[in-house]
């Protein structure tokens, strides 16, 4: 007998919906991991990144001195700033602070991205495919936050808030994709020492 049909608790509906959404998400990620359409571009990008004469900087970008990848540490700046800016967007009298946080978040993107690309260059194909989708989502987030900052600086705070919410949605998708690569496949567990 199906135990779900007997569950009459108020949380049965939302729990079933979350289970369905999670299963759909994982199925989509499994398909993304198996698709080979981007493999030629991925191969060229990975070889290009690995061929850069970075010397000891490559170890620093990959987190060798820390004993773990540095990318997850660096992404805290843009994510933290942008989330905080969205909170301040709903606080009366705080639009200037939200604008500053949006700008600081954008300034923090480059170091996080460079470290992410350094890690991504050595990923196997399945993880590299999801990593490329992660990067594309980050590009969408940066575009939204750039539009948000531009609107804010032009005095169009409502438009800036809307762009920021779009950027926050892209960051959420990107985080889920990055988390999938890092935790489902333990990508960050490379020997850093």
mmCIF file with all atom_site columns, C-alpha atoms in Angstrom:
data_model
loop_
_atom_site.group_PDB
_atom_site.id
_atom_site.type_symbol
_atom_site.label_atom_id
_atom_site.label_alt_id
_atom_site.label_comp_id
_atom_site.label_asym_id
_atom_site.label_entity_id
_atom_site.label_seq_id
_atom_site.pdbx_PDB_ins_code
_atom_site.Cartn_x
_atom_site.Cartn_y
_atom_site.Cartn_z
_atom_site.occupancy
_atom_site.B_iso_or_equiv
_atom_site.pdbx_formal_charge
_atom_site.auth_seq_id
_atom_site.auth_comp_id
_atom_site.auth_asym_id
_atom_site.auth_atom_id
_atom_site.pdbx_PDB_model_num
ATOM 1   C CA . UNK A 1 1   ? 0.000  0.000  0.000   1.00 0.00 ? 1   UNK A CA 1
ATOM 2   C CA . UNK A 1 2   ? 1.286  3.500  -0.818  1.00 0.00 ? 2   UNK A CA 1
ATOM 3   C CA . UNK A 1 3   ? 2.103  5.288  2.444   1.00 0.00 ? 3   UNK A CA 1
ATOM 4   C CA . UNK A 1 4   ? 1.811  8.700  0.783   1.00 0.00 ? 4   UNK A CA 1
ATOM 5   C CA . UNK A 1 5   ? -1.877 8.184  0.114   1.00 0.00 ? 5   UNK A CA 1
ATOM 6   C CA . UNK A 1 6   ? -2.434 7.672  3.842   1.00 0.00 ? 6   UNK A CA 1
ATOM 7   C CA . UNK A 1 7   ? -0.507 10.784 4.883   1.00 0.00 ? 7   UNK A CA 1
ATOM 8   C CA . UNK A 1 8   ? -3.062 13.457 5.715   1.00 0.00 ? 8   UNK A CA 1
ATOM 9   C CA . UNK A 1 9   ? -0.702 15.854 7.489   1.00 0.00 ? 9   UNK A CA 1
ATOM 10  C CA . UNK A 1 10  ? -0.676 19.483 6.334   1.00 0.00 ? 10  UNK A CA 1
ATOM 11  C CA . UNK A 1 11  ? 2.943  19.123 5.186   1.00 0.00 ? 11  UNK A CA 1
ATOM 12  C CA . UNK A 1 12  ? 2.292  16.129 2.931   1.00 0.00 ? 12  UNK A CA 1
ATOM 13  C CA . UNK A 1 13  ? 1.527  18.336 -0.093  1.00 0.00 ? 13  UNK A CA 1
ATOM 14  C CA . UNK A 1 14  ? 4.562  20.624 0.171   1.00 0.00 ? 14  UNK A CA 1
ATOM 15  C CA . UNK A 1 15  ? 6.868  17.697 0.951   1.00 0.00 ? 15  UNK A CA 1
ATOM 16  C CA . UNK A 1 16  ? 5.666  15.799 -2.102  1.00 0.00 ? 16  UNK A CA 1
ATOM 17  C CA . UNK A 1 17  ? 6.095  18.924 -4.231  1.00 0.00 ? 17  UNK A CA 1
ATOM 18  C CA . UNK A 1 18  ? 9.664  19.407 -2.954  1.00 0.00 ? 18  UNK A CA 1
ATOM 19  C CA . UNK A 1 19  ? 10.464 15.755 -3.610  1.00 0.00 ? 19  UNK A CA 1
ATOM 20  C CA . UNK A 1 20  ? 9.146  16.108 -7.162  1.00 0.00 ? 20  UNK A CA 1
ATOM 21  C CA . UNK A 1 21  ? 11.097 19.333 -7.749  1.00 0.00 ? 21  UNK A CA 1
ATOM 22  C CA . UNK A 1 22  ? 14.300 17.785 -6.372  1.00 0.00 ? 22  UNK A CA 1
ATOM 23  C CA . UNK A 1 23  ? 13.899 14.715 -8.570  1.00 0.00 ? 23  UNK A CA 1
ATOM 24  C CA . UNK A 1 24  ? 13.304 16.920 -11.616 1.00 0.00 ? 24  UNK A CA 1
ATOM 25  C CA . UNK A 1 25  ? 16.384 19.045 -10.797 1.00 0.00 ? 25  UNK A CA 1
ATOM 26  C CA . UNK A 1 26  ? 18.630 16.001 -10.393 1.00 0.00 ? 26  UNK A CA 1
ATOM 27  C CA . UNK A 1 27  ? 17.284 14.448 -13.588 1.00 0.00 ? 27  UNK A CA 1
ATOM 28  C CA . UNK A 1 28  ? 18.049 17.688 -15.444 1.00 0.00 ? 28  UNK A CA 1
ATOM 29  C CA . UNK A 1 29  ? 21.573 17.753 -14.021 1.00 0.00 ? 29  UNK A CA 1
ATOM 30  C CA . UNK A 1 30  ? 22.112 14.116 -14.998 1.00 0.00 ? 30  UNK A CA 1
ATOM 31  C CA . UNK A 1 31  ? 21.078 14.975 -18.558 1.00 0.00 ? 31  UNK A CA 1
ATOM 32  C CA . UNK A 1 32  ? 23.391 17.988 -18.563 1.00 0.00 ? 32  UNK A CA 1
ATOM 33  C CA . UNK A 1 33  ? 26.278 15.793 -17.393 1.00 0.00 ? 33  UNK A CA 1
ATOM 34  C CA . UNK A 1 34  ? 25.669 13.350 -20.245 1.00 0.00 ? 34  UNK A CA 1
ATOM 35  C CA . UNK A 1 35  ? 25.178 15.807 -23.102 1.00 0.00 ? 35  UNK A CA 1
ATOM 36  C CA . UNK A 1 36  ? 28.271 16.180 -25.250 1.00 0.00 ? 36  UNK A CA 1
ATOM 37  C CA . UNK A 1 37  ? 27.241 19.145 -27.406 1.00 0.00 ? 37  UNK A CA 1
ATOM 38  C CA . UNK A 1 38  ? 29.577 21.595 -25.623 1.00 0.00 ? 38  UNK A CA 1
ATOM 39  C CA . UNK A 1 39  ? 32.508 19.182 -25.297 1.00 0.00 ? 39  UNK A CA 1
ATOM 40  C CA . UNK A 1 40  ? 34.576 20.641 -28.169 1.00 0.00 ? 40  UNK A CA 1
ATOM 41  C CA . UNK A 1 41  ? 34.346 24.142 -26.663 1.00 0.00 ? 41  UNK A CA 1
ATOM 42  C CA . UNK A 1 42  ? 35.001 22.787 -23.168 1.00 0.00 ? 42  UNK A CA 1
ATOM 43  C CA . UNK A 1 43  ? 38.125 20.994 -24.375 1.00 0.00 ? 43  UNK A CA 1
ATOM 44  C CA . UNK A 1 44  ? 39.479 24.132 -26.037 1.00 0.00 ? 44  UNK A CA 1
ATOM 45  C CA . UNK A 1 45  ? 38.736 26.286 -22.975 1.00 0.00 ? 45  UNK A CA 1
ATOM 46  C CA . UNK A 1 46  ? 40.247 23.815 -20.531 1.00 0.00 ? 46  UNK A CA 1
ATOM 47  C CA . UNK A 1 47  ? 43.427 23.389 -22.584 1.00 0.00 ? 47  UNK A CA 1
ATOM 48  C CA . UNK A 1 48  ? 43.694 27.160 -22.967 1.00 0.00 ? 48  UNK A CA 1
ATOM 49  C CA . UNK A 1 49  ? 43.357 27.769 -19.224 1.00 0.00 ? 49  UNK A CA 1
ATOM 50  C CA . UNK A 1 50  ? 45.824 24.995 -18.371 1.00 0.00 ? 50  UNK A CA 1
ATOM 51  C CA . UNK A 1 51  ? 48.343 26.435 -20.847 1.00 0.00 ? 51  UNK A CA 1
ATOM 52  C CA . UNK A 1 52  ? 48.398 29.877 -19.227 1.00 0.00 ? 52  UNK A CA 1
ATOM 53  C CA . UNK A 1 53  ? 51.843 30.535 -17.710 1.00 0.00 ? 53  UNK A CA 1
ATOM 54  C CA . UNK A 1 54  ? 50.561 31.130 -14.186 1.00 0.00 ? 54  UNK A CA 1
ATOM 55  C CA . UNK A 1 55  ? 53.418 29.483 -12.294 1.00 0.00 ? 55  UNK A CA 1
ATOM 56  C CA . UNK A 1 56  ? 52.833 29.557 -8.538  1.00 0.00 ? 56  UNK A CA 1
ATOM 57  C CA . UNK A 1 57  ? 49.705 31.675 -9.010  1.00 0.00 ? 57  UNK A CA 1
ATOM 58  C CA . UNK A 1 58  ? 47.885 28.548 -10.225 1.00 0.00 ? 58  UNK A CA 1
ATOM 59  C CA . UNK A 1 59  ? 48.506 26.836 -6.861  1.00 0.00 ? 59  UNK A CA 1
ATOM 60  C CA . UNK A 1 60  ? 47.324 29.973 -5.051  1.00 0.00 ? 60  UNK A CA 1
ATOM 61  C CA . UNK A 1 61  ? 44.153 30.152 -7.192  1.00 0.00 ? 61  UNK A CA 1
ATOM 62  C CA . UNK A 1 62  ? 43.468 26.480 -6.536  1.00 0.00 ? 62  UNK A CA 1
ATOM 63  C CA . UNK A 1 63  ? 43.935 26.995 -2.783  1.00 0.00 ? 63  UNK A CA 1
ATOM 64  C CA . UNK A 1 64  ? 47.056 24.921 -2.206  1.00 0.00 ? 64  UNK A CA 1
ATOM 65  C CA . UNK A 1 65  ? 48.306 27.139 0.672   1.00 0.00 ? 65  UNK A CA 1
ATOM 66  C CA . UNK A 1 66  ? 44.890 26.818 2.365   1.00 0.00 ? 66  UNK A CA 1
ATOM 67  C CA . UNK A 1 67  ? 44.577 23.085 1.849   1.00 0.00 ? 67  UNK A CA 1
ATOM 68  C CA . UNK A 1 68  ? 41.242 23.540 0.015   1.00 0.00 ? 68  UNK A CA 1
ATOM 69  C CA . UNK A 1 69  ? 39.891 25.385 -3.031  1.00 0.00 ? 69  UNK A CA 1
ATOM 70  C CA . UNK A 1 70  ? 39.774 29.164 -2.690  1.00 0.00 ? 70  UNK A CA 1
ATOM 71  C CA . UNK A 1 71  ? 36.844 29.701 -5.092  1.00 0.00 ? 71  UNK A CA 1
ATOM 72  C CA . UNK A 1 72  ? 34.160 28.908 -2.467  1.00 0.00 ? 72  UNK A CA 1
ATOM 73  C CA . UNK A 1 73  ? 35.801 31.423 -0.121  1.00 0.00 ? 73  UNK A CA 1
ATOM 74  C CA . UNK A 1 74  ? 35.975 34.181 -2.734  1.00 0.00 ? 74  UNK A CA 1
ATOM 75  C CA . UNK A 1 75  ? 32.358 33.844 -3.882  1.00 0.00 ? 75  UNK A CA 1
ATOM 76  C CA . UNK A 1 76  ? 31.269 34.989 -0.424  1.00 0.00 ? 76  UNK A CA 1
ATOM 77  C CA . UNK A 1 77  ? 32.044 38.605 -1.355  1.00 0.00 ? 77  UNK A CA 1
ATOM 78  C CA . UNK A 1 78  ? 29.670 38.993 -4.310  1.00 0.00 ? 78  UNK A CA 1
ATOM 79  C CA . UNK A 1 79  ? 26.995 36.710 -2.859  1.00 0.00 ? 79  UNK A CA 1
ATOM 80  C CA . UNK A 1 80  ? 27.104 38.366 0.557   1.00 0.00 ? 80  UNK A CA 1
ATOM 81  C CA . UNK A 1 81  ? 27.080 41.875 -0.871  1.00 0.00 ? 81  UNK A CA 1
ATOM 82  C CA . UNK A 1 82  ? 24.255 41.182 -3.283  1.00 0.00 ? 82  UNK A CA 1
ATOM 83  C CA . UNK A 1 83  ? 22.076 39.394 -0.748  1.00 0.00 ? 83  UNK A CA 1
ATOM 84  C CA . UNK A 1 84  ? 22.661 42.222 1.726   1.00 0.00 ? 84  UNK A CA 1
ATOM 85  C CA . UNK A 1 85  ? 21.830 44.810 -0.947  1.00 0.00 ? 85  UNK A CA 1
ATOM 86  C CA . UNK A 1 86  ? 18.521 43.054 -1.598  1.00 0.00 ? 86  UNK A CA 1
ATOM 87  C CA . UNK A 1 87  ? 17.712 43.137 2.120   1.00 0.00 ? 87  UNK A CA 1
ATOM 88  C CA . UNK A 1 88  ? 18.570 46.849 2.278   1.00 0.00 ? 88  UNK A CA 1
ATOM 89  C CA . UNK A 1 89  ? 16.369 47.476 -0.750  1.00 0.00 ? 89  UNK A CA 1
ATOM 90  C CA . UNK A 1 90  ? 13.436 46.903 1.583   1.00 0.00 ? 90  UNK A CA 1
ATOM 91  C CA . UNK A 1 91  ? 14.765 49.131 4.374   1.00 0.00 ? 91  UNK A CA 1
ATOM 92  C CA . UNK A 1 92  ? 13.531 52.727 4.107   1.00 0.00 ? 92  UNK A CA 1
ATOM 93  C CA . UNK A 1 93  ? 16.345 55.206 3.575   1.00 0.00 ? 93  UNK A CA 1
ATOM 94  C CA . UNK A 1 94  ? 19.021 52.675 2.634   1.00 0.00 ? 94  UNK A CA 1
ATOM 95  C CA . UNK A 1 95  ? 19.255 52.918 -1.182  1.00 0.00 ? 95  UNK A CA 1
ATOM 96  C CA . UNK A 1 96  ? 22.777 54.389 -1.064  1.00 0.00 ? 96  UNK A CA 1
ATOM 97  C CA . UNK A 1 97  ? 24.042 51.445 0.994   1.00 0.00 ? 97  UNK A CA 1
ATOM 98  C CA . UNK A 1 98  ? 22.421 48.954 -1.398  1.00 0.00 ? 98  UNK A CA 1
ATOM 99  C CA . UNK A 1 99  ? 24.129 50.712 -4.309  1.00 0.00 ? 99  UNK A CA 1
ATOM 100 C CA . UNK A 1 100 ? 27.529 50.470 -2.601  1.00 0.00 ? 100 UNK A CA 1
ATOM 101 C CA . UNK A 1 101 ? 27.005 46.791 -1.829  1.00 0.00 ? 101 UNK A CA 1
ATOM 102 C CA . UNK A 1 102 ? 25.990 46.099 -5.437  1.00 0.00 ? 102 UNK A CA 1
ATOM 103 C CA . UNK A 1 103 ? 29.204 47.764 -6.653  1.00 0.00 ? 103 UNK A CA 1
ATOM 104 C CA . UNK A 1 104 ? 31.416 45.934 -4.132  1.00 0.00 ? 104 UNK A CA 1
ATOM 105 C CA . UNK A 1 105 ? 29.791 42.643 -5.151  1.00 0.00 ? 105 UNK A CA 1
ATOM 106 C CA . UNK A 1 106 ? 30.638 43.354 -8.780  1.00 0.00 ? 106 UNK A CA 1
ATOM 107 C CA . UNK A 1 107 ? 34.223 44.174 -7.807  1.00 0.00 ? 107 UNK A CA 1
ATOM 108 C CA . UNK A 1 108 ? 34.475 40.817 -6.044  1.00 0.00 ? 108 UNK A CA 1
ATOM 109 C CA . UNK A 1 109 ? 33.437 38.829 -9.112  1.00 0.00 ? 109 UNK A CA 1
ATOM 110 C CA . UNK A 1 110 ? 36.789 38.803 -10.917 1.00 0.00 ? 110 UNK A CA 1
ATOM 111 C CA . UNK A 1 111 ? 38.867 37.069 -8.212  1.00 0.00 ? 111 UNK A CA 1
ATOM 112 C CA . UNK A 1 112 ? 36.129 34.498 -7.614  1.00 0.00 ? 112 UNK A CA 1
ATOM 113 C CA . UNK A 1 113 ? 35.765 33.836 -11.337 1.00 0.00 ? 113 UNK A CA 1
ATOM 114 C CA . UNK A 1 114 ? 39.496 33.473 -11.948 1.00 0.00 ? 114 UNK A CA 1
ATOM 115 C CA . UNK A 1 115 ? 39.788 30.959 -9.097  1.00 0.00 ? 115 UNK A CA 1
ATOM 116 C CA . UNK A 1 116 ? 36.737 29.102 -10.391 1.00 0.00 ? 116 UNK A CA 1
ATOM 117 C CA . UNK A 1 117 ? 38.167 28.845 -13.899 1.00 0.00 ? 117 UNK A CA 1
ATOM 118 C CA . UNK A 1 118 ? 41.465 27.562 -12.482 1.00 0.00 ? 118 UNK A CA 1
ATOM 119 C CA . UNK A 1 119 ? 39.577 24.746 -10.722 1.00 0.00 ? 119 UNK A CA 1
ATOM 120 C CA . UNK A 1 120 ? 37.286 24.099 -13.699 1.00 0.00 ? 120 UNK A CA 1
ATOM 121 C CA . UNK A 1 121 ? 40.184 23.592 -16.126 1.00 0.00 ? 121 UNK A CA 1
ATOM 122 C CA . UNK A 1 122 ? 41.031 20.232 -14.521 1.00 0.00 ? 122 UNK A CA 1
ATOM 123 C CA . UNK A 1 123 ? 37.516 18.819 -14.182 1.00 0.00 ? 123 UNK A CA 1
ATOM 124 C CA . UNK A 1 124 ? 36.464 15.636 -15.989 1.00 0.00 ? 124 UNK A CA 1
ATOM 125 C CA . UNK A 1 125 ? 33.857 16.048 -18.754 1.00 0.00 ? 125 UNK A CA 1
ATOM 126 C CA . UNK A 1 126 ? 30.695 15.406 -16.695 1.00 0.00 ? 126 UNK A CA 1
ATOM 127 C CA . UNK A 1 127 ? 31.588 17.971 -14.059 1.00 0.00 ? 127 UNK A CA 1
ATOM 128 C CA . UNK A 1 128 ? 32.994 20.415 -16.632 1.00 0.00 ? 128 UNK A CA 1
ATOM 129 C CA . UNK A 1 129 ? 29.627 20.443 -18.416 1.00 0.00 ? 129 UNK A CA 1
ATOM 130 C CA . UNK A 1 130 ? 27.783 21.418 -15.241 1.00 0.00 ? 130 UNK A CA 1
ATOM 131 C CA . UNK A 1 131 ? 30.599 23.841 -14.415 1.00 0.00 ? 131 UNK A CA 1
ATOM 132 C CA . UNK A 1 132 ? 30.088 25.576 -17.751 1.00 0.00 ? 132 UNK A CA 1
ATOM 133 C CA . UNK A 1 133 ? 26.371 25.984 -16.953 1.00 0.00 ? 133 UNK A CA 1
ATOM 134 C CA . UNK A 1 134 ? 27.440 27.355 -13.539 1.00 0.00 ? 134 UNK A CA 1
ATOM 135 C CA . UNK A 1 135 ? 29.641 29.922 -15.298 1.00 0.00 ? 135 UNK A CA 1
ATOM 136 C CA . UNK A 1 136 ? 26.855 30.876 -17.714 1.00 0.00 ? 136 UNK A CA 1
ATOM 137 C CA . UNK A 1 137 ? 24.508 31.467 -14.797 1.00 0.00 ? 137 UNK A CA 1
ATOM 138 C CA . UNK A 1 138 ? 27.180 33.635 -13.183 1.00 0.00 ? 138 UNK A CA 1
ATOM 139 C CA . UNK A 1 139 ? 27.441 35.681 -16.372 1.00 0.00 ? 139 UNK A CA 1
ATOM 140 C CA . UNK A 1 140 ? 23.671 36.216 -16.217 1.00 0.00 ? 140 UNK A CA 1
ATOM 141 C CA . UNK A 1 141 ? 23.970 37.302 -12.574 1.00 0.00 ? 141 UNK A CA 1
ATOM 142 C CA . UNK A 1 142 ? 26.774 39.755 -13.353 1.00 0.00 ? 142 UNK A CA 1
ATOM 143 C CA . UNK A 1 143 ? 24.766 41.181 -16.250 1.00 0.00 ? 143 UNK A CA 1
ATOM 144 C CA . UNK A 1 144 ? 21.747 41.688 -13.979 1.00 0.00 ? 144 UNK A CA 1
ATOM 145 C CA . UNK A 1 145 ? 23.817 43.318 -11.238 1.00 0.00 ? 145 UNK A CA 1
ATOM 146 C CA . UNK A 1 146 ? 25.597 45.543 -13.744 1.00 0.00 ? 146 UNK A CA 1
ATOM 147 C CA . UNK A 1 147 ? 22.192 46.675 -15.015 1.00 0.00 ? 147 UNK A CA 1
ATOM 148 C CA . UNK A 1 148 ? 21.084 47.122 -11.406 1.00 0.00 ? 148 UNK A CA 1
ATOM 149 C CA . UNK A 1 149 ? 24.069 49.303 -10.557 1.00 0.00 ? 149 UNK A CA 1
ATOM 150 C CA . UNK A 1 150 ? 23.621 51.352 -13.715 1.00 0.00 ? 150 UNK A CA 1
ATOM 151 C CA . UNK A 1 151 ? 19.939 51.939 -12.928 1.00 0.00 ? 151 UNK A CA 1
ATOM 152 C CA . UNK A 1 152 ? 20.712 52.842 -9.307  1.00 0.00 ? 152 UNK A CA 1
ATOM 153 C CA . UNK A 1 153 ? 23.408 55.342 -10.325 1.00 0.00 ? 153 UNK A CA 1
ATOM 154 C CA . UNK A 1 154 ? 20.945 56.958 -12.741 1.00 0.00 ? 154 UNK A CA 1
ATOM 155 C CA . UNK A 1 155 ? 18.410 57.414 -9.962  1.00 0.00 ? 155 UNK A CA 1
ATOM 156 C CA . UNK A 1 156 ? 16.107 54.603 -11.101 1.00 0.00 ? 156 UNK A CA 1
ATOM 157 C CA . UNK A 1 157 ? 16.089 52.689 -7.839  1.00 0.00 ? 157 UNK A CA 1
ATOM 158 C CA . UNK A 1 158 ? 12.944 50.634 -8.568  1.00 0.00 ? 158 UNK A CA 1
ATOM 159 C CA . UNK A 1 159 ? 14.468 49.374 -11.802 1.00 0.00 ? 159 UNK A CA 1
ATOM 160 C CA . UNK A 1 160 ? 17.729 48.692 -9.944  1.00 0.00 ? 160 UNK A CA 1
ATOM 161 C CA . UNK A 1 161 ? 15.873 46.616 -7.350  1.00 0.00 ? 161 UNK A CA 1
ATOM 162 C CA . UNK A 1 162 ? 14.158 44.553 -10.059 1.00 0.00 ? 162 UNK A CA 1
ATOM 163 C CA . UNK A 1 163 ? 17.463 43.861 -11.819 1.00 0.00 ? 163 UNK A CA 1
ATOM 164 C CA . UNK A 1 164 ? 18.958 42.876 -8.467  1.00 0.00 ? 164 UNK A CA 1
ATOM 165 C CA . UNK A 1 165 ? 16.176 40.361 -7.838  1.00 0.00 ? 165 UNK A CA 1
ATOM 166 C CA . UNK A 1 166 ? 16.837 38.841 -11.271 1.00 0.00 ? 166 UNK A CA 1
ATOM 167 C CA . UNK A 1 167 ? 20.521 38.678 -10.414 1.00 0.00 ? 167 UNK A CA 1
ATOM 168 C CA . UNK A 1 168 ? 19.757 37.027 -7.092  1.00 0.00 ? 168 UNK A CA 1
ATOM 169 C CA . UNK A 1 169 ? 17.720 34.362 -8.914  1.00 0.00 ? 169 UNK A CA 1
ATOM 170 C CA . UNK A 1 170 ? 20.655 33.714 -11.269 1.00 0.00 ? 170 UNK A CA 1
ATOM 171 C CA . UNK A 1 171 ? 23.006 33.496 -8.267  1.00 0.00 ? 171 UNK A CA 1
ATOM 172 C CA . UNK A 1 172 ? 20.699 30.913 -6.677  1.00 0.00 ? 172 UNK A CA 1
ATOM 173 C CA . UNK A 1 173 ? 20.770 28.756 -9.813  1.00 0.00 ? 173 UNK A CA 1
ATOM 174 C CA . UNK A 1 174 ? 24.526 29.192 -10.068 1.00 0.00 ? 174 UNK A CA 1
ATOM 175 C CA . UNK A 1 175 ? 24.976 28.189 -6.444  1.00 0.00 ? 175 UNK A CA 1
ATOM 176 C CA . UNK A 1 176 ? 22.899 25.079 -6.937  1.00 0.00 ? 176 UNK A CA 1
ATOM 177 C CA . UNK A 1 177 ? 24.963 24.129 -9.998  1.00 0.00 ? 177 UNK A CA 1
ATOM 178 C CA . UNK A 1 178 ? 28.257 24.832 -8.233  1.00 0.00 ? 178 UNK A CA 1
ATOM 179 C CA . UNK A 1 179 ? 27.110 22.912 -5.184  1.00 0.00 ? 179 UNK A CA 1
ATOM 180 C CA . UNK A 1 180 ? 26.194 19.963 -7.382  1.00 0.00 ? 180 UNK A CA 1
ATOM 181 C CA . UNK A 1 181 ? 29.693 19.878 -8.853  1.00 0.00 ? 181 UNK A CA 1
ATOM 182 C CA . UNK A 1 182 ? 31.451 20.399 -5.526  1.00 0.00 ? 182 UNK A CA 1
ATOM 183 C CA . UNK A 1 183 ? 29.411 18.153 -3.261  1.00 0.00 ? 183 UNK A CA 1
ATOM 184 C CA . UNK A 1 184 ? 27.754 15.505 -5.391  1.00 0.00 ? 184 UNK A CA 1
ATOM 185 C CA . UNK A 1 185 ? 31.036 14.803 -7.141  1.00 0.00 ? 185 UNK A CA 1
ATOM 186 C CA . UNK A 1 186 ? 33.431 15.953 -4.376  1.00 0.00 ? 186 UNK A CA 1
ATOM 187 C CA . UNK A 1 187 ? 35.355 18.107 -6.847  1.00 0.00 ? 187 UNK A CA 1
ATOM 188 C CA . UNK A 1 188 ? 36.825 20.313 -4.125  1.00 0.00 ? 188 UNK A CA 1
ATOM 189 C CA . UNK A 1 189 ? 38.481 17.298 -2.512  1.00 0.00 ? 189 UNK A CA 1
ATOM 190 C CA . UNK A 1 190 ? 41.588 17.404 -4.747  1.00 0.00 ? 190 UNK A CA 1
ATOM 191 C CA . UNK A 1 191 ? 44.904 17.126 -2.981  1.00 0.00 ? 191 UNK A CA 1
ATOM 192 C CA . UNK A 1 192 ? 45.819 20.726 -2.259  1.00 0.00 ? 192 UNK A CA 1
ATOM 193 C CA . UNK A 1 193 ? 48.917 20.024 -0.193  1.00 0.00 ? 193 UNK A CA 1
#
